[in-house]
Amino acid sequence: MKTITYALIFALSIWLLPAKEMQHPVETQSQNNITFNCLTNHYALLSTRIVHRYRTNNKNDKIRATKLPKGLRWNASKKQVEGKIEQTGNFTYQITAQRAGKKITKDVTLKVSDNLISPTPLMGWMSWNIFQDKISEQNIKKVADLLVSTGLRDAGFDYVLIDDHWHANLRDADGKPLEDLRKFPSGMKSLVDYIHSKGLKAGIYSDAAPQTCGGEFGSLGYESIDAQQYAEWGFDFLKYDYCGAPNNMETAKERYKTMSEALNATGKNFYFNICEWGERKPWLWAANAGGHSWRVSFDSRDTWDHGKYDGSHCGVIQSIDIMKNLDYYAGPNQFNDADMMCVGLYGKGKPSSASGARGMTDTEYQSQFSLWCMFATPLLISFDLSTINKATLDILTNGELIAINQDRLGQQARCVYSHEGHEVYLKDLENGDIAIAILNRNNTKSDFNLKLADINLKSRYKIRDIVAKSDAGILSKTLKASISSHEAKVYRISKLK
Ligand code: GLA
């Protein structure tokens, strides 16, 4: 029954989608009005370098920031605010754009804190792709054990996230949510205590409607009671889905805000993951609704290219194509979520293998991991850790790539070149280094020469291949790479004096 409900809700939500928006979820405002197409509310860690990039809907507009707080300055050539602030608190400044006699000014907010919930993207393991409804106390405990014994926890993967289907059939007589005691005989509190005892954090799942995507009870109308129970159980994270909820953006904003306020009212810190699949452009509002990350697409599938993004399935290529338009909408404490990685699944997942997704090669898994690091998106492992092999472990524990994902500047890589199946992504890093990824989307191996001048890099650099973990000499004019089909090379370059 649950499966049927899920299928119906899903089919309906797909049917309701406007086809054009699904393929290119970026804003298309009238070119006559000036609009800022970027974040204007920011978070920063105390005494940590800040970059706020700005753009409008016309690249020729003149942009300028004014009334900047002490420690920040405007970099006109890069159209970005830079610096660092040595004091916690809420700050404001203004950003102005001008075009042919027209001018708009917008207030920007900046919260500087020494304890943001997600200064860098979340890293962990999520139950959905592999276990779907077959979660249990036993297999979740095993995941916690394996995160520790494989070294993944120490590499940074420290959240264990329980997705849908943890629920009993009904709430209790007072409306409190109950766990399914057949799956979790010792109760949620005991499981969360176990997860915590392993030096890990724990996450739970619900939905902003009467039912979850899998047909379990949702939280609409029960937000306070649910948040309180999640807090009492000890959870640190909530993924909040949107199946069965109205299509419009205003309702989504309200429902997410209501839940985030309920979580805050418990007095416990929660990471709040918004999951409405990018349909209502959450990058424009989700941080204000209390989110720390928001899904930008429908569910990831264990395949490189799922063909057209049809509103329900997303191969790696489809996720890349969505993420590549969203780099102006990410920063510390607010990240675009490209969904769980399929690394290590090898076609053995349940939902991740629906609709013919048969798994990927290790090169493709490596590319997914490398690009998810470049995109500063949450890094969520989703396979059965008891099946981990050496190739997968090597991919997931590459500390140099993880450092790119966890870089405290919080930038999402921007696409600076795209031609004949080659794409180049740049990500500025806190210490002044730059990460460069070159992706070969073609089905054949090819040589690629990247002229630094073409991407506005004018210095000499020390270069390191951080996938191969080897120094690659000095880079001054051209970066030459021989790139396999579906491979992404990733380099870290450091300017030489
Ligand atoms: C939706 C979400 C998935 C998963 C399922 C659970 O499809 O996008 O990530 O949480 O619901 O039913």
XYZ file of C-alpha atoms in Angstrom, residues 115-124 126 158-162 196 201-206 227 230-231 234-241 256 259-264 266-275 286-287 289-295 330-339 376-380 405-406:
77
model
C 29.433 28.065 16.183
C 27.590 27.725 12.886
C 25.837 24.385 12.472
C 27.303 23.761 9.025
C 30.225 26.069 8.281
C 31.313 23.431 5.728
C 29.183 20.793 3.975
C 27.806 17.912 6.009
C 29.461 14.499 5.588
C 27.864 11.213 6.475
C 22.229 8.006 4.506
C 30.318 11.618 10.993
C 26.533 11.659 10.473
C 24.363 8.523 10.365
C 21.120 9.550 8.692
C 18.000 7.437 8.995
C 26.643 9.061 19.724
C 25.801 12.261 15.015
C 22.337 11.016 14.145
C 19.667 12.156 11.721
C 15.999 11.438 11.142
C 13.506 12.066 8.349
C 10.003 13.502 7.998
C 10.616 18.313 16.913
C 13.355 14.116 17.843
C 15.200 16.246 20.410
C 18.751 12.907 20.770
C 18.772 13.519 17.009
C 21.052 16.181 15.535
C 19.637 16.364 12.014
C 16.300 16.378 10.209
C 15.715 15.758 6.501
C 12.332 17.280 5.693
C 10.703 16.029 2.512
C 9.821 24.654 6.177
C 9.434 23.090 11.186
C 12.700 24.949 11.554
C 11.147 27.141 14.271
C 9.837 24.052 16.015
C 13.332 22.554 15.950
C 14.829 25.782 17.313
C 13.515 22.606 21.447
C 16.711 24.421 22.418
C 18.785 21.706 20.726
C 20.886 22.356 17.640
C 19.557 20.659 14.535
C 20.973 20.539 11.043
C 17.923 21.116 8.805
C 18.032 19.531 5.339
C 15.337 20.796 2.981
C 14.215 18.237 0.414
C 15.636 27.882 1.913
C 18.356 29.399 4.098
C 13.465 29.172 6.111
C 16.141 27.711 8.399
C 17.773 25.236 5.993
C 21.467 24.408 6.028
C 21.287 22.610 2.693
C 18.591 21.958 0.141
C 18.195 19.336 -2.507
C 26.155 28.609 -1.794
C 28.292 29.685 1.124
C 29.126 28.687 4.681
C 26.042 27.296 6.447
C 23.979 27.189 3.226
C 24.776 24.630 0.567
C 23.150 23.193 -2.542
C 22.548 19.482 -2.031
C 23.184 17.344 -5.140
C 21.798 14.287 -3.265
C 30.754 21.998 -1.812
C 27.689 19.811 -1.602
C 26.966 17.476 1.338
C 28.953 14.252 0.956
C 26.535 11.419 1.642
C 34.848 20.035 -0.022
C 35.437 21.172 3.549
